Short mmCIF file of C-alpha atoms and ligand atoms in Angstrom, two decimals:
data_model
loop_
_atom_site.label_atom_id
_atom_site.label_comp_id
_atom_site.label_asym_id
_atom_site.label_seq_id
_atom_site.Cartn_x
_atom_site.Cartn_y
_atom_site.Cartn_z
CA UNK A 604 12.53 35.12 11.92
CA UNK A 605 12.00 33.92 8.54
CA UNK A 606 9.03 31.20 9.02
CA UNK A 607 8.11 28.84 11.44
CA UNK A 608 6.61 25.06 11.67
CA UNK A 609 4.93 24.63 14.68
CA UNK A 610 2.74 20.83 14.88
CA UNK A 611 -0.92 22.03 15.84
CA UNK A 612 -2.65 18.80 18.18
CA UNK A 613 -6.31 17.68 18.48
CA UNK A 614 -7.59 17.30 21.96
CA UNK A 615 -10.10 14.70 23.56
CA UNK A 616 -12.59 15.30 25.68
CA UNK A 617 -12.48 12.32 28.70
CA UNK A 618 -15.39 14.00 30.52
CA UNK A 619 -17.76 16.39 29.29
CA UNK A 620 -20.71 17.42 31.78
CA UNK A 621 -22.73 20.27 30.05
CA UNK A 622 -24.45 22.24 33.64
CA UNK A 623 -26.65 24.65 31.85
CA UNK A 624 -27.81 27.08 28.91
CA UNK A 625 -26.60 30.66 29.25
CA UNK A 626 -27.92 33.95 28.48
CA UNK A 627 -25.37 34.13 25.55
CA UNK A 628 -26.55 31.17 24.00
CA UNK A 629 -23.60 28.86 25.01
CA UNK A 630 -23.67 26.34 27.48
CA UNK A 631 -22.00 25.75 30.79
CA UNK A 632 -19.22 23.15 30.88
CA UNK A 633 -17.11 20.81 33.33
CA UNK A 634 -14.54 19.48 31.14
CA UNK A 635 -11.34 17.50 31.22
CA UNK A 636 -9.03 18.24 27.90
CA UNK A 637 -6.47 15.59 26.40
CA UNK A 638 -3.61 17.21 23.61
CA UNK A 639 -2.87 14.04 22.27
CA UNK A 640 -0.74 13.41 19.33
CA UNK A 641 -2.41 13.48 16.37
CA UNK A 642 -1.53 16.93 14.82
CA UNK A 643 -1.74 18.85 11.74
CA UNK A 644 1.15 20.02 10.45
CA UNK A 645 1.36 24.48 10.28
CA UNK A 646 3.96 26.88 8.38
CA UNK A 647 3.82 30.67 8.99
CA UNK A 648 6.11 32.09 6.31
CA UNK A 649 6.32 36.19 6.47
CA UNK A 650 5.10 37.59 3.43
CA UNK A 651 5.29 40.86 1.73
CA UNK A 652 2.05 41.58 0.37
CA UNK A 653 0.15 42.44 2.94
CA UNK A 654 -2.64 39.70 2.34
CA UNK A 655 -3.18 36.63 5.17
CA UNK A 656 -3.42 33.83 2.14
CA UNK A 657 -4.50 29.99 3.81
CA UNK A 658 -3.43 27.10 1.76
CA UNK A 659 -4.69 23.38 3.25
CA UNK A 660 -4.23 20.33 1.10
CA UNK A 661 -7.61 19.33 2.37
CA UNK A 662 -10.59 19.62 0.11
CA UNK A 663 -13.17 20.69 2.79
CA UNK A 664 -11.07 23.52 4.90
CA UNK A 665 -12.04 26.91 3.62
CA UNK A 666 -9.10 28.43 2.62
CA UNK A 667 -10.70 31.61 2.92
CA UNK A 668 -11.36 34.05 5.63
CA UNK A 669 -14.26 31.51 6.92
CA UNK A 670 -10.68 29.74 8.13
CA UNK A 671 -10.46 30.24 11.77
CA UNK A 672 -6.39 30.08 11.35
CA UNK A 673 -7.43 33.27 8.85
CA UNK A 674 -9.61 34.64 11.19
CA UNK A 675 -6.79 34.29 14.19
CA UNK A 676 -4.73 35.96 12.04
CA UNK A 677 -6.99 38.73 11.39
CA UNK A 678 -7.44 39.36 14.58
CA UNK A 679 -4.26 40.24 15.09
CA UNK A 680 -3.24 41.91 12.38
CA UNK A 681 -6.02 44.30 12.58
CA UNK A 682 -5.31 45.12 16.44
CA UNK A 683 -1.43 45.46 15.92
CA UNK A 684 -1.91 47.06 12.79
CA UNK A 685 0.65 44.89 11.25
CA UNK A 686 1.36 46.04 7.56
CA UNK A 687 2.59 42.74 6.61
CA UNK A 688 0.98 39.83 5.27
CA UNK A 689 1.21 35.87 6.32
CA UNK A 690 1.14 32.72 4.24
CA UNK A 691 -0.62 30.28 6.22
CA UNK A 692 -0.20 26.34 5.03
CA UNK A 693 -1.64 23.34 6.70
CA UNK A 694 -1.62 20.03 6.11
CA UNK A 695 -4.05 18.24 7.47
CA UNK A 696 -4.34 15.17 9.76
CA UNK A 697 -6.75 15.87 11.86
CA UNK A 698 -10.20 14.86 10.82
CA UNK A 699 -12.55 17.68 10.38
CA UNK A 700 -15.85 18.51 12.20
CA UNK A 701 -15.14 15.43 13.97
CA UNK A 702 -14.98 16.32 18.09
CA UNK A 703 -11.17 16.78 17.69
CA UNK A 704 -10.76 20.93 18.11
CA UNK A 705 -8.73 20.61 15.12
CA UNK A 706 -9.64 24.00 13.51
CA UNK A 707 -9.42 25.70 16.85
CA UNK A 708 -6.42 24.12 17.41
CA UNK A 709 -5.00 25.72 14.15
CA UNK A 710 -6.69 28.75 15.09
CA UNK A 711 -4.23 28.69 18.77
CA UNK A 712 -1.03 27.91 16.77
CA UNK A 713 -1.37 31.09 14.64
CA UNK A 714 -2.11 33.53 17.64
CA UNK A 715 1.04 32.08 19.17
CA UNK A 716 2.80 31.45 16.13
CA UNK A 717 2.13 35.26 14.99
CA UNK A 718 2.98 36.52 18.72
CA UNK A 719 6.25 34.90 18.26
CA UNK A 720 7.00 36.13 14.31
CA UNK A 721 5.44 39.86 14.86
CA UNK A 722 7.38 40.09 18.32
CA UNK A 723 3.70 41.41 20.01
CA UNK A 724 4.65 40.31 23.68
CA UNK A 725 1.40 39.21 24.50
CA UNK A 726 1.70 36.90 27.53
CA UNK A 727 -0.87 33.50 28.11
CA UNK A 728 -3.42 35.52 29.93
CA UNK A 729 -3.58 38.28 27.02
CA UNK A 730 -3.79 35.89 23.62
CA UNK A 731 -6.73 34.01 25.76
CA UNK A 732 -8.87 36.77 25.23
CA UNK A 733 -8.58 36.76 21.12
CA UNK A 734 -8.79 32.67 21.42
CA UNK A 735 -12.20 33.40 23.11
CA UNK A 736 -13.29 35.73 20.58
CA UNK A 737 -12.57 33.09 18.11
CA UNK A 738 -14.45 29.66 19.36
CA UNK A 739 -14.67 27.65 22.76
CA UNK A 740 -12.05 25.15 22.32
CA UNK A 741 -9.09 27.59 20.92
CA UNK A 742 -8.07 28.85 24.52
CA UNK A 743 -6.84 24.97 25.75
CA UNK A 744 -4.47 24.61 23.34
CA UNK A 745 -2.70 28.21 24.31
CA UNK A 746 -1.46 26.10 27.58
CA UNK A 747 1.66 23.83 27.62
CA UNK A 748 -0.41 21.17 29.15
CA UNK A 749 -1.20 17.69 28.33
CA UNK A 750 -4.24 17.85 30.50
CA UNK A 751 -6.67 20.65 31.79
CA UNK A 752 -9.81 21.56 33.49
CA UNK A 753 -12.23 24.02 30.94
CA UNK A 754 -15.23 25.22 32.24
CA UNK A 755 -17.29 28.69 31.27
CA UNK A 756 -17.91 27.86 27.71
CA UNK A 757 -14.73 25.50 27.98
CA UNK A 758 -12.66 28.52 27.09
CA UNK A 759 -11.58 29.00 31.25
CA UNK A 760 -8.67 27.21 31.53
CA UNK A 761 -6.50 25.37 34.66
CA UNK A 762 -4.20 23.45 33.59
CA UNK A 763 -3.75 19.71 35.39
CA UNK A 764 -0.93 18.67 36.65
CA UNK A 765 -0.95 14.82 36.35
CA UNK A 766 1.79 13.45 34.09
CA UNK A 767 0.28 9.92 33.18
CA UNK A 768 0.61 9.33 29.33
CA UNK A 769 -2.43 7.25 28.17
CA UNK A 770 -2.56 5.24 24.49
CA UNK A 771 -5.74 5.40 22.53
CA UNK A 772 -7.36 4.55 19.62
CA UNK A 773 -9.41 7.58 18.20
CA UNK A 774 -12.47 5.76 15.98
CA UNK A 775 -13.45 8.57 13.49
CA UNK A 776 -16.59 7.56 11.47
CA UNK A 777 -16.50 9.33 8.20
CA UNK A 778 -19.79 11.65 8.88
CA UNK A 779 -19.35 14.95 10.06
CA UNK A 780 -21.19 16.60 13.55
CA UNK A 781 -22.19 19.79 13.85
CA UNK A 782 -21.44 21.48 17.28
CA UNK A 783 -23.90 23.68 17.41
CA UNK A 784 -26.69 21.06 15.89
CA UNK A 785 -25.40 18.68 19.07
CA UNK A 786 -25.96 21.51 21.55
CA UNK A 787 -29.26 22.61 20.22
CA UNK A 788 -30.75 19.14 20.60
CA UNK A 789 -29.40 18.30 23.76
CA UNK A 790 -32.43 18.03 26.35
CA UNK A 791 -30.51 19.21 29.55
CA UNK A 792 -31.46 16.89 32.99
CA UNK A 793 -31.10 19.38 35.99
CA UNK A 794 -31.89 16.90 38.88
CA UNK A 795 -29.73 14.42 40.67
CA UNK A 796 -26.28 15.78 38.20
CA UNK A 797 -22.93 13.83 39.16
CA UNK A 798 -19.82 15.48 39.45
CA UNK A 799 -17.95 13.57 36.48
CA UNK A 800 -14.67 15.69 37.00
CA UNK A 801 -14.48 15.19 40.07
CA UNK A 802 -14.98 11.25 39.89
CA UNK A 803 -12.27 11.28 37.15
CA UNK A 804 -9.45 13.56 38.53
CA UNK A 805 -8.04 11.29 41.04
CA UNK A 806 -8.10 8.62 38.55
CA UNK A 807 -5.91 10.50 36.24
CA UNK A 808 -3.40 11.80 39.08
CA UNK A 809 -2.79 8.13 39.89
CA UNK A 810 -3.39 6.98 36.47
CA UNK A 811 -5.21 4.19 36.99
CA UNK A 812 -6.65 3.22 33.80
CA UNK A 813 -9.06 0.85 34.60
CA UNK A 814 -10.74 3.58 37.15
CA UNK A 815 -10.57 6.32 34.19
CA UNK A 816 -12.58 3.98 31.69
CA UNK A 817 -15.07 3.79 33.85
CA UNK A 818 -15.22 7.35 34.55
CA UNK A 819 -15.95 8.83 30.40
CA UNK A 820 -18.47 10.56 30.28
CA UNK A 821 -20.47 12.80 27.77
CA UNK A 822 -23.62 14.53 28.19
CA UNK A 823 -24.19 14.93 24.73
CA UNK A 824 -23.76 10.81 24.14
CA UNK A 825 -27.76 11.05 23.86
CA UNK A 826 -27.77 13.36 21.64
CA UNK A 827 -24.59 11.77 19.13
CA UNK A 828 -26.99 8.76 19.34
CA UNK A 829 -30.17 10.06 18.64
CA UNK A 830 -28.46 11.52 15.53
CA UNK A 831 -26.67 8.47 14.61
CA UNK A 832 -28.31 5.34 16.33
CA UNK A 833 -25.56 2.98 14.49
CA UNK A 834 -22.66 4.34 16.56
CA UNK A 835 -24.17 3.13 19.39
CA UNK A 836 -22.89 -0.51 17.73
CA UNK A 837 -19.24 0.81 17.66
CA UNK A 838 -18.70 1.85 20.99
CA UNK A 839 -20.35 -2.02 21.75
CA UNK A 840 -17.24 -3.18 18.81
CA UNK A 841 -14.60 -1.46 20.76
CA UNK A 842 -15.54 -2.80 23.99
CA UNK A 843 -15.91 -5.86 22.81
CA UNK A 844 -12.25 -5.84 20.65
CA UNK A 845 -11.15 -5.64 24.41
CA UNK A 846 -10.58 -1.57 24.57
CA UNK A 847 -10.66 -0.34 28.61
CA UNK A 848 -13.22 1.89 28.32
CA UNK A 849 -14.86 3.98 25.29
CA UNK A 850 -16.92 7.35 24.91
CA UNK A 851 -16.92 10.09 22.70
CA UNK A 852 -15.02 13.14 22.19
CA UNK A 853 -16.26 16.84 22.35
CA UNK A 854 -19.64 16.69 20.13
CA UNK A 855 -18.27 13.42 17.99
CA UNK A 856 -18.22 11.61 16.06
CA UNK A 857 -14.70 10.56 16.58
CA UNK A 858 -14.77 8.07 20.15
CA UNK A 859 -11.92 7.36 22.07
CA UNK A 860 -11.25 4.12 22.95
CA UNK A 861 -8.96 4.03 26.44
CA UNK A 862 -6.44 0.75 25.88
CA UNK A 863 -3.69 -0.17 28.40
CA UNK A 864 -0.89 0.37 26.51
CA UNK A 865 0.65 1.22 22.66
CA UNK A 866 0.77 -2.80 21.98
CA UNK A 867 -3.00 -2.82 22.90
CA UNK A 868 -3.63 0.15 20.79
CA UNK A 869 -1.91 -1.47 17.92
CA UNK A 870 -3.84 -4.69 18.11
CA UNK A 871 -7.01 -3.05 18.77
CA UNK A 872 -6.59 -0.80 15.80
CA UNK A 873 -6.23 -3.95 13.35
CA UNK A 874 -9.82 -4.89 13.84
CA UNK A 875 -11.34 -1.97 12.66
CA UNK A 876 -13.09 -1.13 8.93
CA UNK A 877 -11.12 1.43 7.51
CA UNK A 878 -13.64 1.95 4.94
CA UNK A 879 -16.66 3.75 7.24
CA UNK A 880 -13.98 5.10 9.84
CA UNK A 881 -10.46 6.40 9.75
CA UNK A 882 -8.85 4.47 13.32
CA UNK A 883 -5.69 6.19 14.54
CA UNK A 884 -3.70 5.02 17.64
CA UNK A 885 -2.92 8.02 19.71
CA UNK A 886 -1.34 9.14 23.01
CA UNK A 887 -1.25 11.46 25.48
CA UNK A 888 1.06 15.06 24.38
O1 LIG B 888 -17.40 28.09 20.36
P1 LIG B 888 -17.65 27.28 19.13
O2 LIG B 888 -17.67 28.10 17.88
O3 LIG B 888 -16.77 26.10 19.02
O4 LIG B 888 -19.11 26.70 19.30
C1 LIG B 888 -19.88 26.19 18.25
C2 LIG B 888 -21.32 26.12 18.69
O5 LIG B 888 -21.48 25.12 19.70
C3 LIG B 888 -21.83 27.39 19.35
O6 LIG B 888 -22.33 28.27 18.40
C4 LIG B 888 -22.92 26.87 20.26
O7 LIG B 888 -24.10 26.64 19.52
C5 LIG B 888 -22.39 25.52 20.69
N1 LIG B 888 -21.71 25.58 22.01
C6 LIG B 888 -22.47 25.70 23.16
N2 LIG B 888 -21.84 25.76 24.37
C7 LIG B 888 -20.50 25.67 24.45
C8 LIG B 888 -19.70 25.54 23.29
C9 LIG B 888 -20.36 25.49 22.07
O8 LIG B 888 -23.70 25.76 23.10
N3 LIG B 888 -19.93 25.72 25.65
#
Protein backbone atom coordinates (compact mmCIF):
# COMPACT_ATOMS: atom_id res chain seq x y z
CA UNK A 1 0.00 0.00 0.00
CA UNK A 2 1.44 3.16 -1.04
CA UNK A 3 -0.27 5.81 1.51
CA UNK A 4 -3.40 6.21 3.04
CA UNK A 5 -6.00 9.17 4.04
CA UNK A 6 -7.96 8.18 6.73
CA UNK A 7 -10.43 11.43 8.33
CA UNK A 8 -9.47 11.39 12.18
CA UNK A 9 -13.01 12.73 14.31
CA UNK A 10 -13.31 14.67 17.61
CA UNK A 11 -15.61 13.19 20.14
CA UNK A 12 -18.07 14.87 22.74
CA UNK A 13 -18.53 14.06 25.94
CA UNK A 14 -22.70 14.10 26.71
CA UNK A 15 -22.10 12.91 30.28
CA UNK A 16 -19.08 12.97 32.22
CA UNK A 17 -19.38 11.80 36.02
CA UNK A 18 -15.78 11.74 37.50
CA UNK A 19 -16.36 8.78 40.75
CA UNK A 20 -12.99 9.11 42.32
CA UNK A 21 -9.07 9.79 42.47
CA UNK A 22 -6.91 6.70 41.94
CA UNK A 23 -3.76 5.47 43.22
CA UNK A 24 -2.20 6.25 39.74
CA UNK A 25 -3.12 9.68 39.82
CA UNK A 26 -6.04 9.48 37.27
CA UNK A 27 -9.48 9.63 38.04
CA UNK A 28 -12.42 7.30 37.80
CA UNK A 29 -14.91 7.95 35.01
CA UNK A 30 -18.64 7.18 33.80
CA UNK A 31 -18.68 8.50 30.43
CA UNK A 32 -20.80 8.58 27.33
CA UNK A 33 -18.54 9.32 23.97
CA UNK A 34 -19.99 11.10 20.72
CA UNK A 35 -17.55 10.71 17.20
CA UNK A 36 -19.12 13.42 15.59
CA UNK A 37 -18.07 14.92 12.39
CA UNK A 38 -15.75 17.37 12.71
CA UNK A 39 -12.39 15.70 11.70
CA UNK A 40 -8.93 16.45 10.87
CA UNK A 41 -7.80 15.39 7.87
CA UNK A 42 -4.48 12.42 8.16
CA UNK A 43 -2.00 11.03 5.32
CA UNK A 44 0.39 8.13 6.15
CA UNK A 45 2.73 8.02 3.17
CA UNK A 46 5.58 5.08 3.54
CA UNK A 47 8.83 6.53 3.58
CA UNK A 48 12.29 5.33 3.11
CA UNK A 49 14.34 6.94 5.57
CA UNK A 50 13.66 5.43 8.44
CA UNK A 51 12.60 8.71 10.40
CA UNK A 52 8.61 9.18 11.67
CA UNK A 53 8.61 13.09 10.31
CA UNK A 54 4.93 15.02 11.50
CA UNK A 55 3.96 17.87 9.35
CA UNK A 56 0.52 19.90 10.64
CA UNK A 57 -0.38 23.15 8.98
CA UNK A 58 -1.28 24.29 12.44
CA UNK A 59 1.00 26.66 14.25
CA UNK A 60 0.53 25.20 17.80
CA UNK A 61 0.79 21.16 17.11
CA UNK A 62 4.30 20.05 17.88
CA UNK A 63 5.48 18.56 14.99
CA UNK A 64 7.91 16.82 16.95
CA UNK A 65 8.05 13.71 18.94
CA UNK A 66 5.92 15.69 21.79
CA UNK A 67 3.13 14.77 18.83
CA UNK A 68 1.06 12.03 20.16
CA UNK A 69 0.43 10.88 16.29
CA UNK A 70 4.59 10.71 16.60
CA UNK A 71 4.48 9.11 19.69
CA UNK A 72 1.70 6.38 18.32
CA UNK A 73 3.93 5.84 15.78
CA UNK A 74 6.82 5.25 17.90
CA UNK A 75 5.28 2.96 19.68
CA UNK A 76 4.95 0.84 17.11
CA UNK A 77 7.75 1.06 15.30
CA UNK A 78 9.90 0.37 18.18
CA UNK A 79 7.83 -2.90 19.21
CA UNK A 80 7.65 -4.26 15.52
CA UNK A 81 10.96 -3.17 14.88
CA UNK A 82 9.90 -1.69 11.67
CA UNK A 83 13.01 -0.39 9.67
CA UNK A 84 10.99 1.98 7.77
CA UNK A 85 10.06 5.40 8.33
CA UNK A 86 6.44 7.31 8.06
CA UNK A 87 5.52 10.79 6.91
CA UNK A 88 2.79 11.83 9.00
CA UNK A 89 0.63 15.08 7.66
CA UNK A 90 -2.37 16.59 9.28
CA UNK A 91 -4.41 19.19 8.62
CA UNK A 92 -6.12 20.44 11.15
CA UNK A 93 -9.80 21.16 11.97
CA UNK A 94 -10.19 20.26 15.09
CA UNK A 95 -9.57 22.91 17.68
CA UNK A 96 -6.76 22.16 19.96
CA UNK A 97 -6.70 21.69 23.79
CA UNK A 98 -10.25 22.37 23.50
CA UNK A 99 -12.33 19.09 25.13
CA UNK A 100 -12.49 17.61 21.58
CA UNK A 101 -9.82 14.39 21.88
CA UNK A 102 -8.49 15.74 18.79
CA UNK A 103 -4.79 14.82 19.37
CA UNK A 104 -5.78 11.47 20.74
CA UNK A 105 -7.88 11.05 18.06
CA UNK A 106 -4.86 11.51 15.64
CA UNK A 107 -2.94 9.50 17.92
CA UNK A 108 -5.88 6.28 17.18
CA UNK A 109 -5.77 6.87 13.38
CA UNK A 110 -1.98 6.22 13.21
CA UNK A 111 -2.03 2.94 15.39
CA UNK A 112 -4.71 1.76 12.99
CA UNK A 113 -3.52 3.45 10.07
CA UNK A 114 0.13 1.86 10.68
CA UNK A 115 -1.56 -1.68 11.59
CA UNK A 116 -3.08 -1.52 8.24
CA UNK A 117 0.25 -0.12 6.10
CA UNK A 118 2.92 -2.39 8.19
CA UNK A 119 0.43 -5.48 7.88
CA UNK A 120 1.01 -6.06 12.05
CA UNK A 121 -2.39 -8.01 12.55
CA UNK A 122 -3.09 -6.56 15.69
CA UNK A 123 -6.81 -7.05 16.37
CA UNK A 124 -9.17 -4.16 18.52
CA UNK A 125 -8.38 -5.72 21.82
CA UNK A 126 -4.44 -5.67 21.11
CA UNK A 127 -3.90 -1.82 19.63
CA UNK A 128 -6.10 -0.81 22.93
CA UNK A 129 -3.32 -1.52 24.99
CA UNK A 130 -0.69 0.99 23.05
CA UNK A 131 -3.82 3.63 22.87
CA UNK A 132 -3.73 3.34 26.74
CA UNK A 133 -0.16 3.80 26.98
CA UNK A 134 -0.60 6.87 25.00
CA UNK A 135 -3.55 9.10 26.79
CA UNK A 136 -7.21 8.37 28.13
CA UNK A 137 -9.25 9.35 25.28
CA UNK A 138 -7.13 7.48 22.32
CA UNK A 139 -8.78 3.96 23.02
CA UNK A 140 -12.66 5.33 21.93
CA UNK A 141 -11.81 6.22 18.76
CA UNK A 142 -10.17 2.51 17.99
CA UNK A 143 -14.10 1.38 17.94
CA UNK A 144 -16.39 1.72 14.85
CA UNK A 145 -18.92 3.31 17.03
CA UNK A 146 -20.77 6.48 16.99
CA UNK A 147 -21.47 6.13 20.64
CA UNK A 148 -19.80 4.34 23.71
CA UNK A 149 -19.63 3.83 27.35
CA UNK A 150 -15.70 4.70 28.80
CA UNK A 151 -15.08 4.19 32.20
CA UNK A 152 -11.51 3.25 34.09
CA UNK A 153 -9.66 6.30 33.10
CA UNK A 154 -12.19 6.52 30.04
CA UNK A 155 -9.81 4.28 28.18
CA UNK A 156 -12.40 0.90 28.95
CA UNK A 157 -14.46 0.83 26.21
CA UNK A 158 -18.28 -0.73 25.29
CA UNK A 159 -19.43 0.37 22.54
CA UNK A 160 -23.43 1.59 22.41
CA UNK A 161 -25.56 0.43 20.25
CA UNK A 162 -28.17 3.22 19.67
CA UNK A 163 -28.23 4.55 16.11
CA UNK A 164 -29.90 8.07 16.67
CA UNK A 165 -27.87 10.79 14.74
CA UNK A 166 -28.03 14.08 16.77
CA UNK A 167 -27.05 17.82 15.15
CA UNK A 168 -25.02 20.16 17.25
CA UNK A 169 -23.41 23.19 17.43
CA UNK A 170 -19.87 22.82 19.07
CA UNK A 171 -19.14 26.61 20.72
CA UNK A 172 -15.27 26.67 20.94
CA UNK A 173 -14.06 29.81 22.84
CA UNK A 174 -10.64 30.66 21.64
CA UNK A 175 -8.74 29.90 25.18
CA UNK A 176 -7.20 26.77 25.67
CA UNK A 177 -7.94 24.13 28.95
CA UNK A 178 -5.60 22.16 30.36
CA UNK A 179 -6.77 18.56 31.28
CA UNK A 180 -4.77 17.92 33.83
CA UNK A 181 -5.13 21.70 35.42
CA UNK A 182 -9.21 20.80 35.26
CA UNK A 183 -8.66 17.52 37.11
CA UNK A 184 -6.33 18.87 39.69
CA UNK A 185 -8.82 21.53 40.78
CA UNK A 186 -11.78 19.57 40.74
CA UNK A 187 -13.07 19.25 44.50
CA UNK A 188 -14.68 15.70 44.21
CA UNK A 189 -18.45 15.43 46.18
CA UNK A 190 -18.67 11.71 47.38
CA UNK A 191 -22.22 11.84 48.97
CA UNK A 192 -25.63 11.56 47.44
CA UNK A 193 -23.69 10.92 43.47
CA UNK A 194 -26.41 10.37 40.60
CA UNK A 195 -26.00 7.89 38.10
CA UNK A 196 -25.82 10.37 34.97
CA UNK A 197 -25.26 7.38 32.46
CA UNK A 198 -27.68 5.69 33.48
CA UNK A 199 -30.33 8.64 33.38
CA UNK A 200 -29.04 9.36 29.82
CA UNK A 201 -28.85 5.88 28.10
CA UNK A 202 -32.42 5.28 27.57
CA UNK A 203 -32.72 8.69 26.29
CA UNK A 204 -30.27 8.07 23.60
CA UNK A 205 -31.68 4.45 22.64
CA UNK A 206 -35.00 6.17 21.97
CA UNK A 207 -33.47 9.35 20.98
CA UNK A 208 -35.50 11.58 22.51
CA UNK A 209 -33.83 14.80 22.39
CA UNK A 210 -35.60 16.79 24.61
CA UNK A 211 -34.96 13.96 27.50
CA UNK A 212 -31.05 13.94 26.48
CA UNK A 213 -30.71 17.86 26.99
CA UNK A 214 -31.78 17.55 30.11
CA UNK A 215 -29.62 14.76 30.95
CA UNK A 216 -25.68 16.68 30.11
CA UNK A 217 -23.84 16.54 32.56
CA UNK A 218 -20.17 17.38 33.61
CA UNK A 219 -18.56 17.13 36.85
CA UNK A 220 -15.89 19.27 36.01
CA UNK A 221 -18.59 22.26 34.88
CA UNK A 222 -17.44 23.78 38.42
CA UNK A 223 -14.31 23.64 37.80
CA UNK A 224 -14.44 25.12 33.71
CA UNK A 225 -16.30 27.92 35.60
CA UNK A 226 -14.26 28.67 38.35
CA UNK A 227 -11.50 29.03 35.72
CA UNK A 228 -13.47 30.99 33.35
CA UNK A 229 -16.56 32.62 35.16
CA UNK A 230 -17.61 34.36 31.63
CA UNK A 231 -18.54 31.03 30.01
CA UNK A 232 -20.99 30.61 32.39
CA UNK A 233 -22.80 33.64 30.11
CA UNK A 234 -22.52 31.43 26.93
CA UNK A 235 -24.04 28.40 27.92
CA UNK A 236 -27.04 31.14 29.26
CA UNK A 237 -26.57 32.63 25.11
CA UNK A 238 -27.11 29.24 23.72
CA UNK A 239 -30.02 28.44 25.72
CA UNK A 240 -31.40 31.39 25.20
CA UNK A 241 -30.70 31.38 21.02
CA UNK A 242 -33.23 28.43 21.57
CA UNK A 243 -30.49 25.38 21.61
CA UNK A 244 -32.22 22.01 23.48
CA UNK A 245 -29.90 21.65 25.95
CA UNK A 246 -26.07 22.79 26.45
CA UNK A 247 -22.96 21.53 28.57
CA UNK A 248 -19.52 21.09 28.01
CA UNK A 249 -17.33 18.64 26.45
CA UNK A 250 -14.50 16.52 28.09
CA UNK A 251 -12.48 19.29 30.24
CA UNK A 252 -13.74 22.35 27.73
CA UNK A 253 -13.80 24.78 26.68
CA UNK A 254 -15.60 23.83 23.57
CA UNK A 255 -19.74 23.27 24.78
CA UNK A 256 -22.07 21.45 22.90
CA UNK A 257 -25.15 22.83 22.25
CA UNK A 258 -27.96 19.80 21.59
CA UNK A 259 -30.47 21.42 18.68
CA UNK A 260 -33.33 19.41 17.10
CA UNK A 261 -32.25 19.20 13.86
CA UNK A 262 -29.41 20.49 11.01
CA UNK A 263 -31.92 23.58 10.14
CA UNK A 264 -31.79 24.43 13.92
CA UNK A 265 -28.12 24.01 13.99
CA UNK A 266 -27.76 26.28 11.07
CA UNK A 267 -29.85 29.05 12.51
CA UNK A 268 -28.46 28.72 15.85
CA UNK A 269 -24.96 28.94 14.53
CA UNK A 270 -25.71 32.48 12.82
CA UNK A 271 -26.01 34.15 16.16
CA UNK A 272 -22.81 33.50 17.41
CA UNK A 273 -19.41 35.97 17.58
CA UNK A 274 -17.00 34.41 15.53
CA UNK A 275 -14.44 36.63 16.83
CA UNK A 276 -14.04 35.10 20.72
CA UNK A 277 -15.29 31.52 19.52
CA UNK A 278 -14.98 29.38 16.44
CA UNK A 279 -19.05 27.81 16.21
CA UNK A 280 -19.22 24.69 14.05
CA UNK A 281 -22.49 22.76 13.37
CA UNK A 282 -21.81 19.12 13.86
CA UNK A 283 -23.48 15.68 13.91
CA UNK A 284 -23.43 12.51 15.12
CA UNK A 285 -20.54 9.91 13.02
O1 LIG B 1 -4.76 10.63 29.68
P1 LIG B 1 -4.51 12.05 29.31
O2 LIG B 1 -3.08 12.29 28.91
O3 LIG B 1 -5.47 12.59 28.32
O4 LIG B 1 -4.76 12.88 30.63
C1 LIG B 1 -4.29 14.18 30.83
C2 LIG B 1 -4.34 14.49 32.31
O5 LIG B 1 -5.70 14.59 32.74
C3 LIG B 1 -3.74 13.41 33.19
O6 LIG B 1 -2.38 13.61 33.37
C4 LIG B 1 -4.51 13.58 34.49
O7 LIG B 1 -3.96 14.66 35.23
C5 LIG B 1 -5.88 14.02 34.02
N1 LIG B 1 -6.83 12.89 33.95
C6 LIG B 1 -7.35 12.37 35.12
N2 LIG B 1 -8.22 11.32 35.05
C7 LIG B 1 -8.61 10.82 33.86
C8 LIG B 1 -8.10 11.35 32.65
C9 LIG B 1 -7.21 12.40 32.74
O8 LIG B 1 -7.03 12.82 36.22
N3 LIG B 1 -9.47 9.81 33.83
Amino acid sequence: MDRLTVLSPAKLNLVLDVLEKRPDGFHELRTVFERISLADRMTLTPYAGGQIRVRCDHPQVPQDSRNLAFKAAALLKENFHVKSGIDINIIKNIPVAAGLAGGSSNAASVLMGLNRLWSLGLDTKQLVRYAQRLGSDVAFFLYNSSFALGTGRGDLIEPLKARTKLWHVLVTPRVKMYTAEVFTRLKLKLTNKKDNVNILLPFLRTGDIKGLAGALSNDLEPVILSLRPEFFYLKRKLLDAGATGVCFSGSGPSVLALVQSQKHALSLRGKFDRRYNQVFVVSTL
